[in-house]
Amino acid sequence: MSKLSNQIIDAIREVAGKNYLPLHEPKFDELEKENLINCIDTTYVSTIGKYVNDFEKNIAEFTGAKYAIAVVNGTSALHLALKLIGVDIDHEVICPSLTFVGTVNAISYLGAKPHFVDCDEKTLGIDPLALINWLEKISIKKGDKTFNKKTGRIISAIVPMHTYGHPAKIDQILEISREYNLKLVEDAAESLGSFYKEKHTGTFGEIGILSFNGNKIITTGGGGALLTNDESLAKSAKHISSTAKVPHDWRYIHNEIGFNYRLPNINAALGCAQLKKIDKFLDAKRKLFLKYKDVFESINGIKLFNEPENAVSNYWLQTIILENGFENELEDILKNTNKKNIMTRPAWNLIHKLDMYLDAPKSPLPVSESLSKRIINIPSNVFLK
Ligand SMILES: *Cc1c(COP(=O)(O)O)cnc(C)c1O
């Protein structure tokens, strides 16, 4: 075991104690149990019920979005969002390569192609400077549309992602998207509770999405939501996520090809309880960050990732970044921490390197490549020790 691995293990143990340390696990108490029992007693466990409506109202209130539409997971939320803003077959959609595969798969579900751009070392999200330089080089505007000069395809949208809960420079990305007629869908799956210049992530573009998967900051088991300020998008989202059924007292009328993506009431019951505790979770995540910061400060070769400028992060997953020149320590650290019951994980394999996306268009990705060799997520439970 390398000296650095040893130092990291000691530091994590000092903060988080001796037990097995997962990366992140959900935290429940009596409130979740009460809601679940109530929900079962009503018999409304499926796609209609009071908890779904309450959950949507509470999510909208918390994020400041005018509307929230609850769906079965974050990936389906992305799929619907991209469809609703008009992404279609053979369009290109700008996205990061340093992301969870769901971001990119949702683009593919519509027959569109991902077009990868580079990330910013300071935010881990799309770098606005790299973005505008790339668009200037490869795109051409005709009327109110932007085309990829090389492939001839329309570039119709951009999907920035707020990595591990840290906001990207979303105001600049928004400005560029307007300049190039790109619709903006924010993948805020990891950033519930994160704000950029005091505005909640996921509320900047046409639509934002959240995930409530079991590993996220709050969970509904499986679940997701679309956020929007646009009433007609909100109405359409609700309509096509619930099989496009036209309300009628007894007839089954569906007026377009809809999706069965509505969040079940029983999942929303869990979500209502979880959302009541989000401020407590956020506070605990921040305190954990400060404790880690303390013990990692003196270790040479790593830094603990700090919320970016102008941002308040939810600190969903605590992240160590190996300093340049220390990349060769990555495997040793991952191997030895996991061997010692400290769950750590590297960044996702970059999406442009996965088999199905090898021939996707992309800008040079030096920062994403470098970060992917230097990121380590460490135990981030809110109630460690
Ligand atoms: C979790 C996640 C999703 C997808 O959410 P699911 O609810 O698991 O479908 C999408 N994008 C990112 C960045 C995520 O972390």
mmCIF file of C-alpha atoms and ligand atoms in Angstrom:
data_model
loop_
_atom_site.group_PDB
_atom_site.id
_atom_site.type_symbol
_atom_site.label_atom_id
_atom_site.label_comp_id
_atom_site.label_asym_id
_atom_site.label_seq_id
_atom_site.Cartn_x
_atom_site.Cartn_y
_atom_site.Cartn_z
ATOM 1 C CA MET A 1 0.000 0.000 0.000
ATOM 2 C CA SER A 2 1.338 3.445 -0.928
ATOM 3 C CA LYS A 3 1.997 6.133 1.667
ATOM 4 C CA LEU A 4 -0.758 8.271 0.170
ATOM 5 C CA SER A 5 -3.333 5.434 0.421
ATOM 6 C CA ASN A 6 -2.380 4.987 4.063
ATOM 7 C CA GLN A 7 -2.767 8.679 4.831
ATOM 8 C CA ILE A 8 -6.171 8.792 3.132
ATOM 9 C CA ILE A 9 -7.441 5.746 5.010
ATOM 10 C CA ASP A 10 -6.312 7.198 8.353
ATOM 11 C CA ALA A 11 -7.916 10.556 7.572
ATOM 12 C CA ILE A 12 -11.258 8.997 6.563
ATOM 13 C CA ARG A 13 -11.255 6.787 9.671
ATOM 14 C CA GLU A 14 -10.566 9.814 11.854
ATOM 15 C CA VAL A 15 -13.653 11.581 10.503
ATOM 16 C CA ALA A 16 -16.018 8.668 9.954
ATOM 17 C CA GLY A 17 -15.136 5.991 12.468
ATOM 18 C CA LYS A 18 -14.282 2.314 12.320
ATOM 19 C CA ASN A 19 -17.372 0.709 10.783
ATOM 20 C CA TYR A 20 -17.999 -0.278 7.185
ATOM 21 C CA LEU A 21 -18.352 2.993 5.323
ATOM 22 C CA PRO A 22 -20.685 3.095 2.312
ATOM 23 C CA LEU A 23 -20.476 5.858 -0.277
ATOM 24 C CA HIS A 24 -23.990 6.992 0.456
ATOM 25 C CA GLU A 25 -27.084 5.377 1.911
ATOM 26 C CA PRO A 26 -30.605 6.671 2.504
ATOM 27 C CA LYS A 27 -31.739 7.674 5.976
ATOM 28 C CA PHE A 28 -35.289 6.909 7.122
ATOM 29 C CA ASP A 29 -37.180 7.221 10.383
ATOM 30 C CA GLU A 30 -40.756 6.968 11.664
ATOM 31 C CA LEU A 31 -42.113 9.585 9.279
ATOM 32 C CA GLU A 32 -41.427 7.457 6.191
ATOM 33 C CA LYS A 33 -43.080 4.444 7.860
ATOM 34 C CA GLU A 34 -46.146 6.491 8.813
ATOM 35 C CA ASN A 35 -46.561 7.843 5.293
ATOM 36 C CA LEU A 36 -46.157 4.395 3.741
ATOM 37 C CA ILE A 37 -48.777 2.869 6.051
ATOM 38 C CA ASN A 38 -51.166 5.745 5.384
ATOM 39 C CA CYS A 39 -50.650 5.337 1.664
ATOM 40 C CA ILE A 40 -51.355 1.607 1.804
ATOM 41 C CA ASP A 41 -54.475 2.223 3.892
ATOM 42 C CA THR A 42 -55.890 4.531 1.223
ATOM 43 C CA THR A 43 -55.321 1.751 -1.405
ATOM 44 C CA TYR A 44 -54.046 4.486 -3.741
ATOM 45 C CA VAL A 45 -50.551 3.074 -4.194
ATOM 46 C CA SER A 46 -50.274 3.645 -7.940
ATOM 47 C CA THR A 47 -50.259 6.602 -10.250
ATOM 48 C CA ILE A 48 -52.913 8.744 -8.628
ATOM 49 C CA GLY A 49 -53.125 9.897 -5.038
ATOM 50 C CA LYS A 50 -52.572 12.688 -2.602
ATOM 51 C CA TYR A 51 -48.862 12.082 -2.045
ATOM 52 C CA VAL A 52 -47.939 12.586 -5.707
ATOM 53 C CA ASN A 53 -49.679 15.950 -5.750
ATOM 54 C CA ASP A 54 -48.172 16.996 -2.402
ATOM 55 C CA PHE A 55 -44.710 15.862 -3.453
ATOM 56 C CA GLU A 56 -44.884 17.887 -6.672
ATOM 57 C CA LYS A 57 -46.072 20.951 -4.794
ATOM 58 C CA ASN A 58 -43.318 20.624 -2.192
ATOM 59 C CA ILE A 59 -40.579 20.073 -4.782
ATOM 60 C CA ALA A 60 -41.740 23.135 -6.711
ATOM 61 C CA GLU A 61 -41.760 25.175 -3.525
ATOM 62 C CA PHE A 62 -38.317 24.012 -2.426
ATOM 63 C CA THR A 63 -36.654 24.619 -5.807
ATOM 64 C CA GLY A 64 -38.560 27.769 -6.692
ATOM 65 C CA ALA A 65 -39.723 26.230 -9.971
ATOM 66 C CA LYS A 66 -43.292 27.105 -10.923
ATOM 67 C CA TYR A 67 -44.072 23.468 -11.742
ATOM 68 C CA ALA A 68 -42.687 20.067 -10.787
ATOM 69 C CA ILE A 69 -43.891 16.874 -12.487
ATOM 70 C CA ALA A 70 -43.003 13.622 -10.709
ATOM 71 C CA VAL A 71 -41.985 10.622 -12.836
ATOM 72 C CA VAL A 72 -40.586 7.112 -12.322
ATOM 73 C CA ASN A 73 -36.898 8.034 -12.466
ATOM 74 C CA GLY A 74 -34.421 10.684 -13.497
ATOM 75 C CA THR A 75 -33.609 9.047 -16.812
ATOM 76 C CA SER A 76 -37.264 9.057 -17.889
ATOM 77 C CA ALA A 77 -37.483 12.690 -16.755
ATOM 78 C CA LEU A 78 -34.590 13.496 -19.115
ATOM 79 C CA HIS A 79 -36.193 11.509 -21.921
ATOM 80 C CA LEU A 80 -39.468 13.439 -21.576
ATOM 81 C CA ALA A 81 -37.738 16.796 -21.125
ATOM 82 C CA LEU A 82 -35.729 16.389 -24.322
ATOM 83 C CA LYS A 83 -38.789 15.206 -26.227
ATOM 84 C CA LEU A 84 -40.898 18.113 -24.970
ATOM 85 C CA ILE A 85 -38.400 20.758 -26.049
ATOM 86 C CA GLY A 86 -38.320 19.255 -29.537
ATOM 87 C CA VAL A 87 -35.223 17.052 -29.731
ATOM 88 C CA ASP A 88 -35.835 14.696 -32.645
ATOM 89 C CA ILE A 89 -34.245 11.998 -34.793
ATOM 90 C CA ASP A 90 -30.783 12.950 -36.110
ATOM 91 C CA HIS A 91 -30.469 16.084 -34.034
ATOM 92 C CA GLU A 92 -27.288 16.557 -32.041
ATOM 93 C CA VAL A 93 -27.427 17.412 -28.344
ATOM 94 C CA ILE A 94 -24.437 18.918 -26.560
ATOM 95 C CA CYS A 95 -23.533 17.182 -23.293
ATOM 96 C CA PRO A 96 -20.578 16.389 -21.044
ATOM 97 C CA SER A 97 -18.651 13.121 -21.306
ATOM 98 C CA LEU A 98 -17.947 13.221 -17.564
ATOM 99 C CA THR A 99 -21.432 12.179 -16.457
ATOM 100 C CA PHE A 100 -23.627 9.230 -15.588
ATOM 101 C CA VAL A 101 -24.608 7.244 -18.692
ATOM 102 C CA GLY A 102 -28.312 8.087 -18.195
ATOM 103 C CA THR A 103 -27.735 11.699 -19.293
ATOM 104 C CA VAL A 104 -26.545 10.470 -22.675
ATOM 105 C CA ASN A 105 -28.862 7.482 -23.095
ATOM 106 C CA ALA A 106 -31.872 9.795 -22.816
ATOM 107 C CA ILE A 107 -30.573 11.658 -25.886
ATOM 108 C CA SER A 108 -30.262 8.354 -27.766
ATOM 109 C CA TYR A 109 -33.818 7.260 -26.877
ATOM 110 C CA LEU A 110 -35.030 10.014 -29.234
ATOM 111 C CA GLY A 111 -32.772 8.936 -32.085
ATOM 112 C CA ALA A 112 -30.590 11.999 -31.506
ATOM 113 C CA LYS A 113 -26.786 11.960 -31.199
ATOM 114 C CA PRO A 114 -24.811 13.167 -28.196
ATOM 115 C CA HIS A 115 -22.098 15.688 -29.011
ATOM 116 C CA PHE A 116 -19.540 15.812 -26.202
ATOM 117 C CA VAL A 117 -17.835 18.955 -24.910
ATOM 118 C CA ASP A 118 -15.207 19.436 -22.231
ATOM 119 C CA CYS A 119 -15.524 20.188 -18.534
ATOM 120 C CA ASP A 120 -14.136 22.807 -16.232
ATOM 121 C CA GLU A 121 -11.666 21.777 -13.522
ATOM 122 C CA LYS A 122 -13.217 24.295 -11.100
ATOM 123 C CA THR A 123 -16.829 23.058 -11.386
ATOM 124 C CA LEU A 124 -16.592 19.543 -12.924
ATOM 125 C CA GLY A 125 -19.375 20.662 -15.288
ATOM 126 C CA ILE A 126 -19.407 21.932 -18.897
ATOM 127 C CA ASP A 127 -16.774 24.652 -19.401
ATOM 128 C CA PRO A 128 -18.494 27.686 -20.986
ATOM 129 C CA LEU A 129 -15.246 28.898 -22.556
ATOM 130 C CA ALA A 130 -14.490 25.530 -24.178
ATOM 131 C CA LEU A 131 -18.142 25.375 -25.251
ATOM 132 C CA ILE A 132 -18.228 28.707 -27.049
ATOM 133 C CA ASN A 133 -14.853 28.159 -28.709
ATOM 134 C CA TRP A 134 -16.034 24.787 -29.985
ATOM 135 C CA LEU A 135 -19.417 26.030 -31.211
ATOM 136 C CA GLU A 136 -17.742 28.932 -32.980
ATOM 137 C CA LYS A 137 -15.467 26.498 -34.765
ATOM 138 C CA ILE A 138 -17.839 23.706 -35.764
ATOM 139 C CA SER A 139 -21.281 25.253 -36.112
ATOM 140 C CA ILE A 140 -23.107 27.446 -38.568
ATOM 141 C CA LYS A 141 -26.321 29.352 -37.953
ATOM 142 C CA LYS A 142 -29.067 29.333 -40.575
ATOM 143 C CA GLY A 143 -32.213 31.229 -39.691
ATOM 144 C CA ASP A 144 -33.062 30.339 -36.121
ATOM 145 C CA LYS A 145 -31.222 26.996 -36.188
ATOM 146 C CA THR A 146 -27.656 25.920 -35.553
ATOM 147 C CA PHE A 147 -26.042 23.158 -37.623
ATOM 148 C CA ASN A 148 -22.914 21.074 -37.213
ATOM 149 C CA LYS A 149 -20.873 22.094 -40.294
ATOM 150 C CA LYS A 150 -19.247 18.678 -40.548
ATOM 151 C CA THR A 151 -22.217 16.331 -40.031
ATOM 152 C CA GLY A 152 -24.920 18.645 -41.385
ATOM 153 C CA ARG A 153 -27.127 17.804 -38.425
ATOM 154 C CA ILE A 154 -29.135 20.308 -36.405
ATOM 155 C CA ILE A 155 -27.706 20.964 -32.945
ATOM 156 C CA SER A 156 -30.919 21.550 -31.033
ATOM 157 C CA ALA A 157 -30.181 21.369 -27.313
ATOM 158 C CA ILE A 158 -27.608 21.270 -24.541
ATOM 159 C CA VAL A 159 -27.691 19.217 -21.335
ATOM 160 C CA PRO A 160 -25.308 20.490 -18.666
ATOM 161 C CA MET A 161 -24.965 18.393 -15.501
ATOM 162 C CA HIS A 162 -24.120 19.500 -11.948
ATOM 163 C CA THR A 163 -21.529 16.922 -10.979
ATOM 164 C CA TYR A 164 -21.776 15.434 -7.465
ATOM 165 C CA GLY A 165 -24.026 18.372 -6.584
ATOM 166 C CA HIS A 166 -21.588 21.125 -7.592
ATOM 167 C CA PRO A 167 -23.203 23.726 -9.852
ATOM 168 C CA ALA A 168 -21.736 24.282 -13.309
ATOM 169 C CA LYS A 169 -21.400 27.899 -14.539
ATOM 170 C CA ILE A 170 -24.978 27.702 -15.599
ATOM 171 C CA ASP A 171 -25.615 31.417 -16.247
ATOM 172 C CA GLN A 172 -22.838 31.535 -18.845
ATOM 173 C CA ILE A 173 -23.937 28.232 -20.373
ATOM 174 C CA LEU A 174 -27.482 29.602 -20.603
ATOM 175 C CA GLU A 175 -26.251 32.744 -22.347
ATOM 176 C CA ILE A 176 -24.335 30.682 -24.921
ATOM 177 C CA SER A 177 -27.332 28.409 -25.464
ATOM 178 C CA ARG A 178 -29.475 31.478 -26.273
ATOM 179 C CA GLU A 179 -26.878 32.803 -28.679
ATOM 180 C CA TYR A 180 -26.844 29.497 -30.573
ATOM 181 C CA ASN A 181 -30.585 28.747 -30.395
ATOM 182 C CA LEU A 182 -30.057 25.685 -28.241
ATOM 183 C CA LYS A 183 -32.774 24.624 -25.816
ATOM 184 C CA LEU A 184 -31.390 24.038 -22.323
ATOM 185 C CA VAL A 185 -32.265 20.989 -20.232
ATOM 186 C CA GLU A 186 -30.380 20.854 -16.938
ATOM 187 C CA ASP A 187 -29.503 17.468 -15.533
ATOM 188 C CA ALA A 188 -29.829 18.372 -11.845
ATOM 189 C CA ALA A 189 -30.215 14.705 -10.838
ATOM 190 C CA GLU A 190 -27.417 15.071 -8.279
ATOM 191 C CA SER A 191 -27.987 18.648 -7.197
ATOM 192 C CA LEU A 192 -31.234 18.944 -5.257
ATOM 193 C CA GLY A 193 -30.394 21.595 -2.668
ATOM 194 C CA SER A 194 -27.631 23.222 -4.757
ATOM 195 C CA PHE A 195 -27.894 26.834 -5.842
ATOM 196 C CA TYR A 196 -26.053 29.004 -8.349
ATOM 197 C CA LYS A 197 -26.181 32.719 -7.566
ATOM 198 C CA GLU A 198 -29.039 31.948 -5.187
ATOM 199 C CA LYS A 199 -31.171 30.253 -7.837
ATOM 200 C CA HIS A 200 -31.807 26.521 -7.552
ATOM 201 C CA THR A 201 -30.054 24.294 -10.079
ATOM 202 C CA GLY A 202 -32.479 22.868 -12.608
ATOM 203 C CA THR A 203 -34.458 26.117 -12.878
ATOM 204 C CA PHE A 204 -32.313 28.003 -15.412
ATOM 205 C CA GLY A 205 -33.302 26.500 -18.752
ATOM 206 C CA GLU A 206 -36.560 25.382 -20.367
ATOM 207 C CA ILE A 207 -36.637 22.266 -18.172
ATOM 208 C CA GLY A 208 -34.520 20.792 -15.387
ATOM 209 C CA ILE A 209 -34.642 17.271 -14.037
ATOM 210 C CA LEU A 210 -34.089 15.682 -10.629
ATOM 211 C CA SER A 211 -33.543 12.066 -9.555
ATOM 212 C CA PHE A 212 -34.736 10.450 -6.330
ATOM 213 C CA ASN A 213 -32.913 7.177 -6.819
ATOM 214 C CA GLY A 214 -31.784 5.384 -3.638
ATOM 215 C CA ASN A 215 -28.297 6.889 -3.807
ATOM 216 C CA LYS A 216 -29.362 10.527 -4.209
ATOM 217 C CA ILE A 217 -29.691 13.149 -1.451
ATOM 218 C CA ILE A 218 -33.359 12.265 -0.926
ATOM 219 C CA THR A 219 -35.017 9.156 -2.285
ATOM 220 C CA THR A 220 -38.412 7.829 -3.293
ATOM 221 C CA GLY A 221 -36.957 4.368 -3.951
ATOM 222 C CA GLY A 222 -36.949 5.159 -7.638
ATOM 223 C CA GLY A 223 -38.179 8.468 -8.915
ATOM 224 C CA GLY A 224 -37.497 11.689 -10.707
ATOM 225 C CA ALA A 225 -39.053 15.021 -11.582
ATOM 226 C CA LEU A 226 -39.157 17.648 -14.274
ATOM 227 C CA LEU A 227 -38.900 21.282 -13.214
ATOM 228 C CA THR A 228 -40.167 24.103 -15.402
ATOM 229 C CA ASN A 229 -41.612 27.601 -15.258
ATOM 230 C CA ASP A 230 -43.519 27.086 -18.495
ATOM 231 C CA GLU A 231 -47.150 26.191 -17.945
ATOM 232 C CA SER A 232 -47.658 24.555 -21.321
ATOM 233 C CA LEU A 233 -44.505 22.398 -20.942
ATOM 234 C CA ALA A 234 -45.699 21.396 -17.467
ATOM 235 C CA LYS A 235 -49.112 20.408 -18.785
ATOM 236 C CA SER A 236 -47.602 18.421 -21.647
ATOM 237 C CA ALA A 237 -45.166 16.694 -19.279
ATOM 238 C CA LYS A 238 -47.970 15.554 -17.022
ATOM 239 C CA HIS A 239 -50.070 14.470 -19.987
ATOM 240 C CA ILE A 240 -47.495 12.384 -21.857
ATOM 241 C CA SER A 241 -46.049 10.904 -18.652
ATOM 242 C CA SER A 242 -49.483 9.456 -17.864
ATOM 243 C CA THR A 243 -50.191 7.655 -21.188
ATOM 244 C CA ALA A 244 -51.655 10.824 -22.786
ATOM 245 C CA LYS A 245 -55.040 9.933 -21.357
ATOM 246 C CA VAL A 246 -57.734 12.526 -21.903
ATOM 247 C CA PRO A 247 -59.806 12.900 -18.722
ATOM 248 C CA HIS A 248 -63.188 11.231 -19.078
ATOM 249 C CA ASP A 249 -65.459 9.700 -16.476
ATOM 250 C CA TRP A 250 -65.488 6.268 -18.087
ATOM 251 C CA ARG A 251 -63.851 6.216 -21.562
ATOM 252 C CA TYR A 252 -60.245 5.336 -22.387
ATOM 253 C CA ILE A 253 -59.175 8.073 -24.741
ATOM 254 C CA HIS A 254 -55.496 8.707 -25.483
ATOM 255 C CA ASN A 255 -54.718 11.470 -27.952
ATOM 256 C CA GLU A 256 -51.040 10.763 -28.661
ATOM 257 C CA ILE A 257 -48.392 8.109 -27.982
ATOM 258 C CA GLY A 258 -47.802 8.641 -24.288
ATOM 259 C CA PHE A 259 -45.504 7.059 -21.722
ATOM 260 C CA ASN A 260 -46.227 5.196 -18.517
ATOM 261 C CA TYR A 261 -43.768 7.333 -16.567
ATOM 262 C CA ARG A 262 -45.898 8.746 -13.743
ATOM 263 C CA LEU A 263 -44.452 8.364 -10.215
ATOM 264 C CA PRO A 264 -46.548 5.963 -8.089
ATOM 265 C CA ASN A 265 -48.210 7.434 -5.008
ATOM 266 C CA ILE A 266 -46.406 5.000 -2.717
ATOM 267 C CA ASN A 267 -43.036 6.300 -3.904
ATOM 268 C CA ALA A 268 -44.236 9.858 -3.461
ATOM 269 C CA ALA A 269 -45.272 9.003 0.116
ATOM 270 C CA LEU A 270 -41.625 8.216 0.833
ATOM 271 C CA GLY A 271 -40.574 11.400 -0.959
ATOM 272 C CA CYS A 272 -42.875 13.642 1.097
ATOM 273 C CA ALA A 273 -41.257 12.365 4.290
ATOM 274 C CA GLN A 274 -37.729 12.680 2.894
ATOM 275 C CA LEU A 275 -38.225 16.211 1.644
ATOM 276 C CA LYS A 276 -39.206 17.369 5.143
ATOM 277 C CA LYS A 277 -35.654 16.523 6.228
ATOM 278 C CA ILE A 278 -33.683 17.976 3.365
ATOM 279 C CA ASP A 279 -32.392 20.970 5.310
ATOM 280 C CA LYS A 280 -31.047 18.622 7.961
ATOM 281 C CA PHE A 281 -29.371 16.462 5.300
ATOM 282 C CA LEU A 282 -27.830 19.509 3.621
ATOM 283 C CA ASP A 283 -26.495 20.784 6.908
ATOM 284 C CA ALA A 284 -24.968 17.399 7.753
ATOM 285 C CA LYS A 285 -23.361 17.092 4.291
ATOM 286 C CA ARG A 286 -21.725 20.502 4.694
ATOM 287 C CA LYS A 287 -20.467 19.654 8.184
ATOM 288 C CA LEU A 288 -18.993 16.416 6.860
ATOM 289 C CA PHE A 289 -17.214 18.388 4.141
ATOM 290 C CA LEU A 290 -15.685 20.697 6.745
ATOM 291 C CA LYS A 291 -14.472 17.747 8.837
ATOM 292 C CA TYR A 292 -12.890 16.076 5.824
ATOM 293 C CA LYS A 293 -11.334 19.377 4.791
ATOM 294 C CA ASP A 294 -9.620 19.574 8.131
ATOM 295 C CA VAL A 295 -7.999 16.138 7.953
ATOM 296 C CA PHE A 296 -7.084 16.249 4.257
ATOM 297 C CA GLU A 297 -5.491 19.702 4.358
ATOM 298 C CA SER A 298 -2.074 18.412 5.410
ATOM 299 C CA ILE A 299 -1.932 15.508 2.928
ATOM 300 C CA ASN A 300 0.317 16.161 -0.034
ATOM 301 C CA GLY A 301 -1.001 15.183 -3.491
ATOM 302 C CA ILE A 302 -4.734 15.501 -2.991
ATOM 303 C CA LYS A 303 -7.332 18.182 -2.497
ATOM 304 C CA LEU A 304 -10.899 17.916 -1.314
ATOM 305 C CA PHE A 305 -13.269 19.364 -3.903
ATOM 306 C CA ASN A 306 -14.733 22.647 -2.701
ATOM 307 C CA GLU A 307 -17.991 24.246 -3.882
ATOM 308 C CA PRO A 308 -17.324 26.493 -6.910
ATOM 309 C CA GLU A 309 -17.452 30.275 -6.877
ATOM 310 C CA ASN A 310 -20.978 31.798 -6.810
ATOM 311 C CA ALA A 311 -22.410 28.422 -5.820
ATOM 312 C CA VAL A 312 -23.862 26.728 -2.784
ATOM 313 C CA SER A 313 -23.421 22.975 -3.241
ATOM 314 C CA ASN A 314 -25.394 20.220 -1.591
ATOM 315 C CA TYR A 315 -22.126 18.258 -1.131
ATOM 316 C CA TRP A 316 -23.999 15.094 -2.122
ATOM 317 C CA LEU A 317 -20.820 13.076 -2.743
ATOM 318 C CA GLN A 318 -17.552 14.165 -1.147
ATOM 319 C CA THR A 319 -14.781 14.157 -3.731
ATOM 320 C CA ILE A 320 -11.020 13.947 -3.545
ATOM 321 C CA ILE A 321 -9.065 15.148 -6.570
ATOM 322 C CA LEU A 322 -5.559 13.836 -7.039
ATOM 323 C CA GLU A 323 -3.203 16.640 -7.953
ATOM 324 C CA ASN A 324 -1.528 16.560 -11.352
ATOM 325 C CA GLY A 325 1.329 14.064 -11.246
ATOM 326 C CA PHE A 326 -0.415 11.808 -8.718
ATOM 327 C CA GLU A 327 -2.689 9.971 -11.231
ATOM 328 C CA ASN A 328 -0.710 6.763 -10.808
ATOM 329 C CA GLU A 329 -1.887 6.557 -7.177
ATOM 330 C CA LEU A 330 -5.542 6.106 -8.246
ATOM 331 C CA GLU A 331 -5.681 2.294 -8.444
ATOM 332 C CA ASP A 332 -3.742 1.805 -5.232
ATOM 333 C CA ILE A 333 -6.084 4.134 -3.325
ATOM 334 C CA LEU A 334 -9.260 2.551 -4.746
ATOM 335 C CA LYS A 335 -7.997 -0.967 -4.102
ATOM 336 C CA ASN A 336 -6.820 -0.408 -0.543
ATOM 337 C CA THR A 337 -9.706 1.729 0.700
ATOM 338 C CA ASN A 338 -12.252 -0.797 -0.581
ATOM 339 C CA LYS A 339 -10.210 -3.655 0.893
ATOM 340 C CA LYS A 340 -10.414 -1.862 4.246
ATOM 341 C CA ASN A 341 -14.224 -1.523 4.081
ATOM 342 C CA ILE A 342 -14.108 2.100 3.038
ATOM 343 C CA MET A 343 -16.223 2.383 -0.074
ATOM 344 C CA THR A 344 -14.615 4.657 -2.649
ATOM 345 C CA ARG A 345 -15.332 5.010 -6.354
ATOM 346 C CA PRO A 346 -13.585 6.617 -9.313
ATOM 347 C CA ALA A 347 -15.365 8.949 -11.741
ATOM 348 C CA TRP A 348 -17.585 7.287 -14.356
ATOM 349 C CA ASN A 349 -15.786 5.863 -17.371
ATOM 350 C CA LEU A 350 -16.011 8.756 -19.807
ATOM 351 C CA ILE A 351 -19.118 8.266 -21.924
ATOM 352 C CA HIS A 352 -17.421 8.983 -25.267
ATOM 353 C CA LYS A 353 -15.267 5.894 -24.601
ATOM 354 C CA LEU A 354 -18.188 3.502 -24.128
ATOM 355 C CA ASP A 355 -18.792 1.159 -27.092
ATOM 356 C CA MET A 356 -22.101 2.665 -28.121
ATOM 357 C CA TYR A 357 -20.772 6.234 -28.236
ATOM 358 C CA LEU A 358 -17.353 5.738 -29.842
ATOM 359 C CA ASP A 359 -18.317 7.487 -33.075
ATOM 360 C CA ALA A 360 -20.229 10.383 -31.486
ATOM 361 C CA PRO A 361 -19.016 13.894 -32.385
ATOM 362 C CA LYS A 362 -16.845 15.517 -29.733
ATOM 363 C CA SER A 363 -14.586 18.432 -28.989
ATOM 364 C CA PRO A 364 -11.116 17.807 -27.556
ATOM 365 C CA LEU A 365 -11.723 16.612 -23.976
ATOM 366 C CA PRO A 366 -8.413 17.149 -22.139
ATOM 367 C CA VAL A 367 -9.922 18.279 -18.833
ATOM 368 C CA SER A 368 -12.506 15.477 -18.745
ATOM 369 C CA GLU A 369 -9.748 12.959 -19.553
ATOM 370 C CA SER A 370 -7.526 14.318 -16.823
ATOM 371 C CA LEU A 371 -10.305 14.560 -14.199
ATOM 372 C CA SER A 372 -11.441 11.017 -14.897
ATOM 373 C CA LYS A 373 -8.019 9.791 -13.763
ATOM 374 C CA ARG A 374 -7.970 11.938 -10.631
ATOM 375 C CA ILE A 375 -11.464 11.853 -9.081
ATOM 376 C CA ILE A 376 -12.226 9.684 -6.059
ATOM 377 C CA ASN A 377 -15.577 9.781 -4.262
ATOM 378 C CA ILE A 378 -15.316 8.938 -0.579
ATOM 379 C CA PRO A 379 -17.891 7.910 2.071
ATOM 380 C CA SER A 380 -20.498 10.668 2.182
ATOM 381 C CA ASN A 381 -23.220 9.430 4.514
ATOM 382 C CA VAL A 382 -24.847 12.236 6.417
ATOM 383 C CA PHE A 383 -24.720 10.425 9.730
ATOM 384 C CA LEU A 384 -21.235 8.951 9.755
ATOM 385 C CA LYS A 385 -19.754 8.035 13.160
HETATM 386 C C1 LIG B 1 -28.842 9.477 -11.026
HETATM 387 C C2 LIG B 1 -28.582 10.234 -12.258
HETATM 388 C C3 LIG B 1 -29.457 10.224 -13.358
HETATM 389 C C4 LIG B 1 -30.596 9.295 -13.527
HETATM 390 O O1 LIG B 1 -31.418 9.128 -12.518
HETATM 391 P P1 LIG B 1 -32.204 7.743 -12.312
HETATM 392 O O2 LIG B 1 -33.258 8.165 -11.356
HETATM 393 O O3 LIG B 1 -31.218 6.773 -11.738
HETATM 394 O O4 LIG B 1 -32.748 7.312 -13.626
HETATM 395 C C5 LIG B 1 -29.180 11.041 -14.436
HETATM 396 N N1 LIG B 1 -28.110 11.818 -14.466
HETATM 397 C C6 LIG B 1 -27.228 11.852 -13.448
HETATM 398 C C7 LIG B 1 -26.064 12.746 -13.536
HETATM 399 C C8 LIG B 1 -27.421 11.049 -12.321
HETATM 400 O O5 LIG B 1 -26.516 11.066 -11.343
#
